mmCIF file of C-alpha atoms and ligand atoms in Angstrom:
data_model
loop_
_atom_site.group_PDB
_atom_site.id
_atom_site.type_symbol
_atom_site.label_atom_id
_atom_site.label_comp_id
_atom_site.label_asym_id
_atom_site.label_seq_id
_atom_site.Cartn_x
_atom_site.Cartn_y
_atom_site.Cartn_z
ATOM 1 C CA MET P 1 -26.592 39.275 -30.665
ATOM 2 C CA TYR P 2 -24.538 38.229 -27.615
ATOM 3 C CA LEU P 3 -24.810 34.493 -27.245
ATOM 4 C CA ILE P 4 -22.960 32.287 -24.789
ATOM 5 C CA LEU P 5 -22.593 28.519 -24.906
ATOM 6 C CA LEU P 6 -22.189 26.753 -21.556
ATOM 7 C CA GLY P 7 -21.568 23.049 -21.044
ATOM 8 C CA ALA P 8 -18.966 20.476 -20.049
ATOM 9 C CA PRO P 9 -16.226 19.485 -22.517
ATOM 10 C CA GLY P 10 -17.705 17.240 -25.211
ATOM 11 C CA THR P 11 -21.260 18.581 -25.109
ATOM 12 C CA GLY P 12 -20.875 19.944 -28.647
ATOM 13 C CA LYS P 13 -20.454 23.675 -27.940
ATOM 14 C CA GLY P 14 -17.661 24.025 -30.503
ATOM 15 C CA THR P 15 -19.519 22.125 -33.214
ATOM 16 C CA GLN P 16 -22.685 24.170 -32.732
ATOM 17 C CA ALA P 17 -20.768 27.466 -32.469
ATOM 18 C CA LYS P 18 -19.153 26.819 -35.851
ATOM 19 C CA ILE P 19 -22.498 25.998 -37.473
ATOM 20 C CA LEU P 20 -24.207 29.072 -35.947
ATOM 21 C CA ALA P 21 -21.328 31.327 -36.923
ATOM 22 C CA GLN P 22 -21.728 30.179 -40.539
ATOM 23 C CA GLN P 23 -25.505 30.215 -40.675
ATOM 24 C CA ARG P 24 -26.045 33.508 -38.816
ATOM 25 C CA GLY P 25 -22.834 35.350 -39.672
ATOM 26 C CA LEU P 26 -21.839 35.685 -36.035
ATOM 27 C CA LEU P 27 -18.258 35.943 -34.773
ATOM 28 C CA HIS P 28 -17.199 32.717 -32.992
ATOM 29 C CA LEU P 29 -14.846 33.196 -30.072
ATOM 30 C CA SER P 30 -13.503 30.093 -28.328
ATOM 31 C CA THR P 31 -11.334 30.769 -25.284
ATOM 32 C CA GLY P 32 -9.887 27.224 -25.619
ATOM 33 C CA ASP P 33 -8.753 28.027 -29.191
ATOM 34 C CA MET P 34 -7.383 31.418 -28.144
ATOM 35 C CA LEU P 35 -5.394 29.833 -25.294
ATOM 36 C CA ARG P 36 -4.075 27.020 -27.528
ATOM 37 C CA GLU P 37 -2.913 29.646 -30.022
ATOM 38 C CA ALA P 38 -1.202 31.580 -27.231
ATOM 39 C CA VAL P 39 0.589 28.382 -26.113
ATOM 40 C CA ALA P 40 1.585 27.505 -29.696
ATOM 41 C CA SER P 41 3.016 30.946 -30.366
ATOM 42 C CA GLY P 42 4.833 31.028 -27.012
ATOM 43 C CA THR P 43 3.380 34.316 -25.728
ATOM 44 C CA ASP P 44 3.597 35.306 -22.072
ATOM 45 C CA LEU P 45 -0.071 34.334 -21.642
ATOM 46 C CA GLY P 46 0.575 30.973 -23.320
ATOM 47 C CA ARG P 47 3.505 30.244 -21.010
ATOM 48 C CA ARG P 48 1.396 31.058 -17.955
ATOM 49 C CA ALA P 49 -1.669 29.087 -19.104
ATOM 50 C CA LYS P 50 0.062 25.931 -20.344
ATOM 51 C CA SER P 51 0.526 24.018 -17.081
ATOM 52 C CA TYR P 52 -3.160 24.447 -16.165
ATOM 53 C CA MET P 53 -4.290 23.312 -19.595
ATOM 54 C CA ASP P 54 -1.972 20.307 -19.584
ATOM 55 C CA ALA P 55 -3.424 19.248 -16.232
ATOM 56 C CA GLY P 56 -7.008 19.672 -17.426
ATOM 57 C CA ALA P 57 -7.556 22.472 -14.904
ATOM 58 C CA LEU P 58 -9.100 25.879 -15.460
ATOM 59 C CA VAL P 59 -6.716 28.699 -16.293
ATOM 60 C CA PRO P 60 -6.943 31.397 -13.562
ATOM 61 C CA ASP P 61 -9.783 33.885 -13.995
ATOM 62 C CA ALA P 62 -7.531 36.956 -14.180
ATOM 63 C CA LEU P 63 -5.657 35.616 -17.227
ATOM 64 C CA VAL P 64 -8.734 34.421 -19.133
ATOM 65 C CA ILE P 65 -10.827 37.492 -18.344
ATOM 66 C CA ASP P 66 -8.111 39.911 -19.561
ATOM 67 C CA MET P 67 -7.650 37.880 -22.740
ATOM 68 C CA LEU P 68 -11.371 37.748 -23.517
ATOM 69 C CA LEU P 69 -12.147 41.377 -22.675
ATOM 70 C CA GLU P 70 -9.285 42.517 -24.863
ATOM 71 C CA ARG P 71 -10.647 40.406 -27.724
ATOM 72 C CA ILE P 72 -14.245 41.615 -27.488
ATOM 73 C CA ALA P 73 -13.088 45.239 -27.446
ATOM 74 C CA LYS P 74 -11.906 44.811 -31.078
ATOM 75 C CA PRO P 75 -14.124 46.347 -33.807
ATOM 76 C CA ASP P 76 -15.145 42.993 -35.334
ATOM 77 C CA ALA P 77 -16.880 42.040 -32.083
ATOM 78 C CA ALA P 78 -19.037 45.159 -31.931
ATOM 79 C CA ALA P 79 -21.941 43.571 -33.816
ATOM 80 C CA GLY P 80 -22.109 40.584 -31.478
ATOM 81 C CA PHE P 81 -20.512 37.167 -30.935
ATOM 82 C CA ILE P 82 -20.899 33.580 -29.838
ATOM 83 C CA LEU P 83 -18.779 32.727 -26.825
ATOM 84 C CA ASP P 84 -17.724 29.099 -26.711
ATOM 85 C CA GLY P 85 -16.131 28.009 -23.408
ATOM 86 C CA PHE P 86 -16.434 31.354 -21.645
ATOM 87 C CA PRO P 87 -17.586 32.068 -18.973
ATOM 88 C CA ARG P 88 -16.712 29.030 -16.907
ATOM 89 C CA THR P 89 -16.862 30.715 -13.471
ATOM 90 C CA LEU P 90 -19.151 33.242 -11.818
ATOM 91 C CA ALA P 91 -16.312 35.775 -11.733
ATOM 92 C CA GLN P 92 -15.931 35.431 -15.519
ATOM 93 C CA ALA P 93 -19.685 35.833 -16.019
ATOM 94 C CA ARG P 94 -19.700 39.011 -13.919
ATOM 95 C CA ALA P 95 -16.675 40.456 -15.714
ATOM 96 C CA LEU P 96 -18.409 39.863 -19.066
ATOM 97 C CA ASP P 97 -21.641 41.496 -17.853
ATOM 98 C CA GLU P 98 -19.737 44.546 -16.633
ATOM 99 C CA ALA P 99 -17.796 44.900 -19.885
ATOM 100 C CA LEU P 100 -20.974 44.641 -21.984
ATOM 101 C CA GLU P 101 -22.882 47.005 -19.702
ATOM 102 C CA ARG P 102 -20.239 49.675 -20.192
ATOM 103 C CA THR P 103 -21.283 49.848 -23.842
ATOM 104 C CA GLY P 104 -25.009 49.585 -23.095
ATOM 105 C CA LYS P 105 -25.250 45.925 -24.115
ATOM 106 C CA GLY P 106 -25.884 42.609 -22.381
ATOM 107 C CA VAL P 107 -25.932 38.842 -22.891
ATOM 108 C CA ASP P 108 -29.024 37.867 -24.898
ATOM 109 C CA ILE P 109 -29.053 34.107 -24.310
ATOM 110 C CA ALA P 110 -26.989 31.569 -22.347
ATOM 111 C CA LEU P 111 -27.453 28.092 -23.803
ATOM 112 C CA ASN P 112 -26.540 25.325 -21.378
ATOM 113 C CA PHE P 113 -25.637 22.092 -23.223
ATOM 114 C CA VAL P 114 -26.447 19.084 -21.054
ATOM 115 C CA ALA P 115 -25.396 15.422 -21.481
ATOM 116 C CA PRO P 116 -24.473 12.596 -19.065
ATOM 117 C CA ASP P 117 -20.812 12.057 -18.134
ATOM 118 C CA GLU P 118 -20.493 8.566 -19.711
ATOM 119 C CA GLU P 119 -21.482 10.015 -23.078
ATOM 120 C CA LEU P 120 -18.988 12.852 -22.708
ATOM 121 C CA VAL P 121 -16.078 10.517 -21.889
ATOM 122 C CA ARG P 122 -16.969 8.519 -24.989
ATOM 123 C CA ARG P 123 -17.169 11.630 -27.164
ATOM 124 C CA LEU P 124 -13.880 13.144 -25.968
ATOM 125 C CA SER P 125 -11.948 9.922 -26.573
ATOM 126 C CA ASN P 126 -13.369 9.747 -30.140
ATOM 127 C CA ARG P 127 -12.915 13.417 -31.017
ATOM 128 C CA TRP P 128 -10.576 14.144 -33.952
ATOM 129 C CA ILE P 129 -10.002 17.679 -35.200
ATOM 130 C CA CYS P 130 -8.869 18.966 -38.575
ATOM 131 C CA ARG P 131 -5.538 20.788 -38.450
ATOM 132 C CA ARG P 132 -6.475 22.892 -41.429
ATOM 133 C CA CYS P 133 -10.128 23.949 -41.001
ATOM 134 C CA GLY P 134 -11.007 22.995 -37.403
ATOM 135 C CA TYR P 135 -13.700 20.499 -38.420
ATOM 136 C CA ILE P 136 -14.652 18.259 -35.491
ATOM 137 C CA ALA P 137 -15.117 14.557 -36.355
ATOM 138 C CA ASN P 138 -16.686 12.076 -33.942
ATOM 139 C CA ARG P 139 -14.402 9.194 -34.986
ATOM 140 C CA ARG P 140 -10.990 8.651 -36.463
ATOM 141 C CA LEU P 141 -11.051 9.277 -40.217
ATOM 142 C CA GLU P 142 -8.310 9.175 -42.847
ATOM 143 C CA LYS P 143 -8.832 12.790 -43.864
ATOM 144 C CA CYS P 144 -11.092 15.714 -42.971
ATOM 145 C CA PRO P 145 -14.460 15.280 -44.766
ATOM 146 C CA ALA P 146 -14.783 19.079 -45.085
ATOM 147 C CA CYS P 147 -11.385 20.066 -46.554
ATOM 148 C CA GLY P 148 -9.193 16.916 -46.877
ATOM 149 C CA GLY P 149 -6.773 18.102 -44.162
ATOM 150 C CA ASP P 150 -5.116 15.885 -41.545
ATOM 151 C CA LEU P 151 -6.909 15.084 -38.319
ATOM 152 C CA TYR P 152 -5.362 15.064 -34.846
ATOM 153 C CA GLN P 153 -6.515 14.229 -31.335
ATOM 154 C CA ARG P 154 -6.151 16.876 -28.637
ATOM 155 C CA GLU P 155 -3.685 15.873 -25.885
ATOM 156 C CA ASP P 156 -6.225 16.868 -23.194
ATOM 157 C CA ASP P 157 -8.974 14.706 -24.749
ATOM 158 C CA ARG P 158 -7.044 11.546 -23.800
ATOM 159 C CA GLY P 159 -7.240 9.380 -20.700
ATOM 160 C CA ASP P 160 -7.050 10.923 -17.280
ATOM 161 C CA THR P 161 -6.837 14.532 -18.466
ATOM 162 C CA ALA P 162 -10.197 14.147 -20.216
ATOM 163 C CA ARG P 163 -11.673 12.748 -17.011
ATOM 164 C CA THR P 164 -10.190 15.570 -14.918
ATOM 165 C CA ARG P 165 -11.673 18.121 -17.301
ATOM 166 C CA LEU P 166 -15.096 16.536 -16.991
ATOM 167 C CA GLU P 167 -14.892 16.557 -13.229
ATOM 168 C CA THR P 168 -13.590 20.106 -12.871
ATOM 169 C CA GLN P 169 -15.126 21.902 -15.819
ATOM 170 C CA LYS P 170 -18.838 21.245 -15.643
ATOM 171 C CA PRO P 171 -20.661 24.550 -15.640
ATOM 172 C CA LEU P 172 -20.635 25.684 -12.036
ATOM 173 C CA ALA P 173 -24.008 25.867 -10.342
ATOM 174 C CA ASP P 174 -23.533 29.491 -9.240
ATOM 175 C CA MET P 175 -22.741 30.590 -12.777
ATOM 176 C CA VAL P 176 -25.711 28.729 -14.244
ATOM 177 C CA ALA P 177 -27.923 30.253 -11.515
ATOM 178 C CA HIS P 178 -26.611 33.698 -12.490
ATOM 179 C CA TYR P 179 -28.049 33.339 -16.005
ATOM 180 C CA ARG P 180 -31.192 31.608 -14.782
ATOM 181 C CA ASP P 181 -31.890 34.461 -12.366
ATOM 182 C CA GLY P 182 -31.325 36.938 -15.183
ATOM 183 C CA GLY P 183 -33.907 35.094 -17.339
ATOM 184 C CA LYS P 184 -31.251 34.253 -19.966
ATOM 185 C CA LEU P 185 -30.737 30.516 -19.466
ATOM 186 C CA VAL P 186 -32.055 27.905 -21.877
ATOM 187 C CA GLU P 187 -31.166 24.213 -21.459
ATOM 188 C CA ILE P 188 -30.304 22.267 -24.583
ATOM 189 C CA ASP P 189 -30.463 18.462 -24.742
ATOM 190 C CA ALA P 190 -26.975 17.730 -26.104
ATOM 191 C CA MET P 191 -27.622 13.987 -26.410
ATOM 192 C CA GLN P 192 -29.520 14.525 -29.660
ATOM 193 C CA PRO P 193 -27.911 14.268 -33.107
ATOM 194 C CA VAL P 194 -26.057 17.398 -34.227
ATOM 195 C CA GLU P 195 -28.815 18.549 -36.634
ATOM 196 C CA ARG P 196 -31.504 18.288 -33.945
ATOM 197 C CA VAL P 197 -29.377 20.300 -31.502
ATOM 198 C CA THR P 198 -28.843 22.955 -34.187
ATOM 199 C CA ALA P 199 -32.588 23.114 -34.858
ATOM 200 C CA ASP P 200 -33.302 23.609 -31.126
ATOM 201 C CA VAL P 201 -30.675 26.315 -30.853
ATOM 202 C CA LEU P 202 -31.915 28.184 -33.941
ATOM 203 C CA ARG P 203 -35.473 28.054 -32.598
ATOM 204 C CA VAL P 204 -34.320 29.662 -29.329
ATOM 205 C CA ILE P 205 -32.327 32.347 -31.128
ATOM 206 C CA ASP P 206 -35.204 33.236 -33.426
ATOM 207 C CA ARG P 207 -37.648 33.385 -30.537
ATOM 208 C CA VAL P 208 -35.401 35.789 -28.638
ATOM 209 C CA LYS P 209 -34.777 37.912 -31.738
ATOM 210 C CA SER P 210 -38.427 38.343 -32.496
ATOM 211 C CA ALA P 211 -39.393 39.074 -28.843
HETATM 212 P P1 AMP Z 1 -11.719 23.986 -24.368
HETATM 213 O O1 AMP Z 1 -11.154 23.987 -25.764
HETATM 214 O O2 AMP Z 1 -12.863 24.940 -24.216
HETATM 215 O O3 AMP Z 1 -12.048 22.599 -23.878
HETATM 216 O O4 AMP Z 1 -10.580 24.557 -23.415
HETATM 217 C C1 AMP Z 1 -9.305 23.927 -23.321
HETATM 218 C C2 AMP Z 1 -8.628 24.335 -22.021
HETATM 219 O O5 AMP Z 1 -8.422 25.760 -21.998
HETATM 220 C C3 AMP Z 1 -9.447 24.026 -20.766
HETATM 221 O O6 AMP Z 1 -9.238 22.698 -20.319
HETATM 222 C C4 AMP Z 1 -8.900 25.071 -19.789
HETATM 223 O O7 AMP Z 1 -7.644 24.656 -19.276
HETATM 224 C C5 AMP Z 1 -8.664 26.263 -20.691
HETATM 225 N N1 AMP Z 1 -9.838 27.190 -20.754
HETATM 226 C C6 AMP Z 1 -10.610 27.447 -21.855
HETATM 227 N N2 AMP Z 1 -11.541 28.362 -21.566
HETATM 228 C C7 AMP Z 1 -11.394 28.669 -20.261
HETATM 229 C C8 AMP Z 1 -12.073 29.528 -19.364
HETATM 230 N N3 AMP Z 1 -13.136 30.251 -19.753
HETATM 231 N N4 AMP Z 1 -11.612 29.618 -18.091
HETATM 232 C C9 AMP Z 1 -10.546 28.908 -17.669
HETATM 233 N N5 AMP Z 1 -9.878 28.053 -18.456
HETATM 234 C C10 AMP Z 1 -10.279 27.926 -19.737
#
């Protein structure tokens, strides 16, 4: 299954992607995580992406598309994946379609996570992530409840950068329309508690699978 998760920062894409990956055995690919790894390991891509990420801006399409297409060409992605944070532009959506089409496949569902901006600002400023296992907590805790590791706050979740990301990284209307026109788009109410969002998402996946 080829599943994509759309939504502004803070709508819970990462949290749901992790749960779905576990429950349905799907490969979880987050372009944000891949870019942060590239920055941390000082690769050429990381050096080129860093200034955009620090400013809360989108990394140019050419860089992100190459990175993602290279990743999904690996054997472990052949059985399907959940994309978290990609595509974010129409050009990215088209590049993904073309790459999948070349192997006779296509996106099965595009879930669009929707929540009001005030809620997203609140969530980003309260988001703490486990260094060891990636668990996402919605408040500052002493230790990770999943593995006991240390929690940290992402630099770009703070203050003005978080606001810039919300302003510039909402799913673009033309990209959302692309999936709506293709009959793939399903809106998810991301204001609900995590378990209710998961239940909605699983219902959609099962409906599409059995169709
Ligand atoms: P995220 O973890 O998804 O919030 O992404 C963190 C940062 O990585 C974003 O603020 C962007 O600078 C960059 N990024 C992640 N995915 C993409 C993408 N698909 N296109 C452009 N930039 C991206």
